PDB file of C-alpha atoms in Angstrom:
ATOM      1  CA  MET A 180      13.388  41.209   3.792  1.00 51.00           C
ATOM      2  CA  SER A 181      10.075  39.716   2.565  1.00 75.00           C
ATOM      3  CA  HIS A 182       9.650  35.690   4.033  1.00 85.00           C
ATOM      4  CA  LEU A 183       9.399  34.704   0.818  1.00 85.00           C
ATOM      5  CA  ALA A 184      12.540  36.872  -0.372  1.00 91.00           C
ATOM      6  CA  SER A 185      13.949  35.417   2.034  1.00 91.00           C
ATOM      7  CA  ALA A 186      13.501  31.781   1.706  1.00 92.00           C
ATOM      8  CA  HIS A 187      14.537  31.980  -1.549  1.00 93.00           C
ATOM      9  CA  SER A 188      17.661  33.356  -1.014  1.00 95.00           C
ATOM     10  CA  GLY A 189      18.373  30.300   1.326  1.00 95.00           C
ATOM     11  CA  ILE A 190      17.251  27.749  -0.691  1.00 96.00           C
ATOM     12  CA  MET A 191      19.431  28.898  -3.593  1.00 96.00           C
ATOM     13  CA  GLU A 192      22.323  29.185  -1.514  1.00 97.00           C
ATOM     14  CA  LEU A 193      21.420  25.155  -0.019  1.00 98.00           C
ATOM     15  CA  HIS A 194      21.035  24.482  -4.625  1.00 98.00           C
ATOM     16  CA  SER A 195      25.010  26.539  -4.611  1.00 98.00           C
ATOM     17  CA  ARG A 196      26.276  24.581  -2.057  1.00 98.00           C
ATOM     18  CA  TYR A 197      25.007  20.900  -3.516  1.00 98.00           C
ATOM     19  CA  THR A 198      26.491  22.413  -6.997  1.00 98.00           C
ATOM     20  CA  ASP A 199      29.599  23.123  -5.310  1.00 98.00           C
ATOM     21  CA  ALA A 200      29.911  19.455  -3.992  1.00 98.00           C
ATOM     22  CA  VAL A 201      28.850  17.704  -6.758  1.00 98.00           C
ATOM     23  CA  TRP A 202      31.695  19.391  -8.485  1.00 98.00           C
ATOM     24  CA  ARG A 203      34.257  19.063  -5.923  1.00 98.00           C
ATOM     25  CA  LYS A 204      33.087  15.125  -5.417  1.00 98.00           C
ATOM     26  CA  ASP A 205      32.866  16.059  -1.697  1.00 98.00           C
ATOM     27  CA  ALA A 206      30.032  13.000  -0.269  1.00 98.00           C
ATOM     28  CA  ALA A 207      30.105  14.539   3.049  1.00 98.00           C
ATOM     29  CA  ALA A 208      29.078  18.063   2.008  1.00 98.00           C
ATOM     30  CA  PHE A 209      26.239  16.575  -0.474  1.00 98.00           C
ATOM     31  CA  ALA A 210      25.337  14.739   2.250  1.00 98.00           C
ATOM     32  CA  ASP A 211      25.025  18.219   4.808  1.00 98.00           C
ATOM     33  CA  CYS A 212      22.767  19.664   2.649  1.00 98.00           C
ATOM     34  CA  PHE A 213      20.409  17.160   3.680  1.00 98.00           C
ATOM     35  CA  THR A 214      18.229  16.318   6.888  1.00 98.00           C
ATOM     36  CA  GLU A 215      19.595  13.847   9.327  1.00 97.00           C
ATOM     37  CA  THR A 216      16.629  12.028   8.358  1.00 97.00           C
ATOM     38  CA  GLY A 217      16.425  13.470   4.950  1.00 98.00           C
ATOM     39  CA  GLU A 218      15.554  11.356   1.634  1.00 98.00           C
ATOM     40  CA  TRP A 219      16.817  11.076  -1.554  1.00 98.00           C
ATOM     41  CA  ARG A 220      14.950   9.525  -4.511  1.00 97.00           C
ATOM     42  CA  ILE A 221      16.699   9.472  -8.135  1.00 95.00           C
ATOM     43  CA  SER A 222      16.708   6.977 -10.966  1.00 91.00           C
ATOM     44  CA  GLY A 223      14.419   4.198  -8.995  1.00 93.00           C
ATOM     45  CA  ARG A 224      16.657   4.349  -5.642  1.00 95.00           C
ATOM     46  CA  VAL A 225      15.555   5.628  -2.754  1.00 98.00           C
ATOM     47  CA  MET A 226      18.195   6.498   0.042  1.00 98.00           C
ATOM     48  CA  ARG A 227      17.156   7.959   3.308  1.00 98.00           C
ATOM     49  CA  GLY A 228      19.273   9.393   6.196  1.00 98.00           C
ATOM     50  CA  ARG A 229      22.599  11.422   5.699  1.00 97.00           C
ATOM     51  CA  ALA A 230      24.678   8.020   6.123  1.00 97.00           C
ATOM     52  CA  GLU A 231      23.178   6.205   2.680  1.00 98.00           C
ATOM     53  CA  ILE A 232      23.209   9.160   0.814  1.00 98.00           C
ATOM     54  CA  GLN A 233      26.537   9.438   0.971  1.00 98.00           C
ATOM     55  CA  ASP A 234      27.643   6.465   0.599  1.00 98.00           C
ATOM     56  CA  THR A 235      25.687   6.651  -2.628  1.00 97.00           C
ATOM     57  CA  ILE A 236      26.641   9.947  -4.181  1.00 97.00           C
ATOM     58  CA  SER A 237      30.162   8.420  -3.737  1.00 98.00           C
ATOM     59  CA  ALA A 238      30.065   5.726  -5.576  1.00 97.00           C
ATOM     60  CA  ILE A 239      27.840   7.625  -8.094  1.00 97.00           C
ATOM     61  CA  LEU A 240      30.411  10.469  -8.617  1.00 97.00           C
ATOM     62  CA  GLY A 241      32.894   7.685  -9.143  1.00 97.00           C
ATOM     63  CA  ASN A 242      32.338   7.680 -12.415  1.00 97.00           C
ATOM     64  CA  PHE A 243      32.590  11.054 -13.465  1.00 97.00           C
ATOM     65  CA  ILE A 244      35.392  13.660 -14.141  1.00 98.00           C
ATOM     66  CA  HIS A 245      32.829  16.557 -12.996  1.00 97.00           C
ATOM     67  CA  VAL A 246      29.655  16.966 -13.330  1.00 98.00           C
ATOM     68  CA  LEU A 247      28.731  21.054 -13.705  1.00 98.00           C
ATOM     69  CA  MET A 248      24.721  21.310 -12.515  1.00 98.00           C
ATOM     70  CA  THR A 249      23.126  24.653 -12.810  1.00 97.00           C
ATOM     71  CA  PHE A 250      19.858  25.030 -10.840  1.00 97.00           C
ATOM     72  CA  ARG A 251      17.061  27.234 -12.533  1.00 97.00           C
ATOM     73  CA  PRO A 252      15.460  29.266  -9.867  1.00 95.00           C
ATOM     74  CA  PRO A 253      12.916  27.259  -7.458  1.00 96.00           C
ATOM     75  CA  ILE A 254       9.274  27.645  -7.616  1.00 96.00           C
ATOM     76  CA  LEU A 255       8.398  27.326  -3.878  1.00 96.00           C
ATOM     77  CA  THR A 256       5.523  27.482  -1.857  1.00 95.00           C
ATOM     78  CA  LEU A 257       6.436  28.338   2.099  1.00 93.00           C
ATOM     79  CA  GLY A 258       5.254  27.045   5.467  1.00 88.00           C
ATOM     80  CA  GLU A 259       6.602  28.324   8.438  1.00 86.00           C
ATOM     81  CA  GLY A 260      10.250  26.916   8.579  1.00 84.00           C
ATOM     82  CA  CYS A 261       9.558  24.658   5.759  1.00 92.00           C
ATOM     83  CA  ALA A 262       9.198  25.098   1.585  1.00 96.00           C
ATOM     84  CA  SER A 263       8.004  22.640  -1.178  1.00 97.00           C
ATOM     85  CA  GLY A 264       9.267  23.531  -4.761  1.00 96.00           C
ATOM     86  CA  ARG A 265       9.418  22.244  -7.993  1.00 97.00           C
ATOM     87  CA  THR A 266      13.505  23.333  -9.495  1.00 98.00           C
ATOM     88  CA  TYR A 267      14.873  22.840 -13.064  1.00 98.00           C
ATOM     89  CA  VAL A 268      18.429  21.270 -13.249  1.00 98.00           C
ATOM     90  CA  ASP A 269      21.037  20.719 -16.249  1.00 97.00           C
ATOM     91  CA  GLU A 270      23.814  18.923 -15.641  1.00 97.00           C
ATOM     92  CA  ARG A 271      26.970  18.750 -17.879  1.00 98.00           C
ATOM     93  CA  CYS A 272      28.860  15.219 -17.556  1.00 97.00           C
ATOM     94  CA  ALA A 273      32.146  14.438 -18.004  1.00 97.00           C
ATOM     95  CA  TRP A 274      32.173  10.091 -17.061  1.00 97.00           C
ATOM     96  CA  LYS A 275      35.349   8.387 -16.730  1.00 98.00           C
ATOM     97  CA  ASN A 276      34.558   6.102 -19.668  1.00 97.00           C
ATOM     98  CA  GLY A 277      35.011   8.876 -22.148  1.00 97.00           C
ATOM     99  CA  ASP A 278      31.496   9.820 -22.864  1.00 96.00           C
ATOM    100  CA  ARG A 279      30.210  13.241 -22.520  1.00 97.00           C
ATOM    101  CA  ASN A 280      26.354  14.139 -22.309  1.00 97.00           C
ATOM    102  CA  ILE A 281      23.222  17.332 -20.986  1.00 97.00           C
ATOM    103  CA  SER A 282      20.962  16.031 -18.913  1.00 97.00           C
ATOM    104  CA  VAL A 283      17.954  18.279 -18.303  1.00 98.00           C
ATOM    105  CA  GLY A 284      16.064  17.332 -15.270  1.00 97.00           C
ATOM    106  CA  ARG A 285      13.263  18.215 -12.098  1.00 97.00           C
ATOM    107  CA  TYR A 286      13.518  18.067  -8.571  1.00 97.00           C
ATOM    108  CA  TYR A 287      11.001  18.111  -6.877  1.00 97.00           C
ATOM    109  CA  GLU A 288      11.430  18.887  -2.990  1.00 98.00           C
ATOM    110  CA  HIS A 289      10.675  19.711   0.328  1.00 98.00           C
ATOM    111  CA  PHE A 290      12.597  21.872   2.508  1.00 98.00           C
ATOM    112  CA  VAL A 291      13.113  23.304   6.117  1.00 97.00           C
ATOM    113  CA  GLU A 292      14.904  25.703   7.819  1.00 96.00           C
ATOM    114  CA  GLN A 293      17.351  24.307  10.667  1.00 95.00           C
ATOM    115  CA  ASP A 294      19.877  26.314  12.619  1.00 93.00           C
ATOM    116  CA  GLY A 295      19.608  29.239  10.427  1.00 92.00           C
ATOM    117  CA  ARG A 296      20.076  27.512   6.953  1.00 95.00           C
ATOM    118  CA  TRP A 297      18.039  25.391   4.758  1.00 97.00           C
ATOM    119  CA  LEU A 298      17.945  21.539   3.697  1.00 98.00           C
ATOM    120  CA  PHE A 299      16.526  19.335   1.588  1.00 98.00           C
ATOM    121  CA  GLU A 300      13.951  16.820   4.085  1.00 98.00           C
ATOM    122  CA  TRP A 301      12.750  14.843   0.355  1.00 98.00           C
ATOM    123  CA  ARG A 302      13.636  15.073  -3.147  1.00 98.00           C
ATOM    124  CA  LEU A 303      12.565  13.437  -5.654  1.00 97.00           C
ATOM    125  CA  PHE A 304      14.651  14.123  -9.661  1.00 97.00           C
ATOM    126  CA  GLN A 305      13.477  13.375 -12.714  1.00 97.00           C
ATOM    127  CA  LEU A 306      15.572  13.074 -16.199  1.00 97.00           C
ATOM    128  CA  LEU A 307      13.809  14.994 -18.617  1.00 97.00           C
ATOM    129  CA  TYR A 308      16.659  14.596 -21.730  1.00 98.00           C
ATOM    130  CA  ARG A 309      20.040  13.409 -21.784  1.00 97.00           C
ATOM    131  CA  GLY A 310      22.375  13.753 -24.796  1.00 97.00           C
ATOM    132  CA  PRO A 311      24.102  15.759 -26.582  1.00 96.00           C
ATOM    133  CA  ALA A 312      23.822  20.071 -26.057  1.00 93.00           C
ATOM    134  CA  ASP A 313      21.861  20.426 -29.935  1.00 95.00           C
ATOM    135  CA  MET A 314      19.155  18.517 -27.826  1.00 95.00           C
ATOM    136  CA  THR A 315      18.730  15.701 -30.368  1.00 97.00           C
ATOM    137  CA  GLY A 316      18.860  13.107 -27.935  1.00 97.00           C
ATOM    138  CA  GLU A 317      16.092  11.062 -25.926  1.00 96.00           C
ATOM    139  CA  PHE A 318      13.169  12.781 -23.947  1.00 97.00           C
ATOM    140  CA  PHE A 319      11.521  11.324 -21.098  1.00 96.00           C
ATOM    141  CA  GLU A 320       8.295  12.444 -20.101  1.00 91.00           C
ATOM    142  CA  HIS A 321       7.287  12.366 -16.474  1.00 85.00           C
ATOM    143  CA  PRO A 322       3.145  13.917 -15.719  1.00 79.00           C
ATOM    144  CA  ASP A 323       3.264  16.507 -13.083  1.00 71.00           C
TER     145      ASP A 323
END
C-alpha cells in the first residue's frame, strides 16, 4: 500500500472513531482522538490538551439527544509521520430542546501518526450551513 493510501486509510479510521464517540456521547473516546497536546478550535473557542477537549465536548454533547456526523474523504498533504488536510462534514442534529437541523462544515486539520494510529494535532472547524435538510437555512462564507 502506498504511503498516501495508508495515511488516507488511517485518517479515515480516525474520523470514524471521532464520529462514533460523538454519536455515543463518549467524551473520553472523543478526546482520545487528539494528541496529548492537541488543539481544537470550534465556534470561537480554543481548547488545548486532551483534558480540556474532553471537558468541553462533554458539555457540548449534553445539549443533544444525538448527533450523526458524516465525514467526506479528506484532501491530504503528507509529510513524514504527519499530514494536513481539509475535510467536509455533515451533521444531523437532534437537540434536547426539540430543535432539529443539519449543518455542513469544513475542518482544517493537522494529523500525526503515533504508536501506529493517526491522531489530531490541530483542528479548526468552520460552519458553512445550518438549517433544514432542504438547504433553505443560513449559509456562512469563509475564505480559504
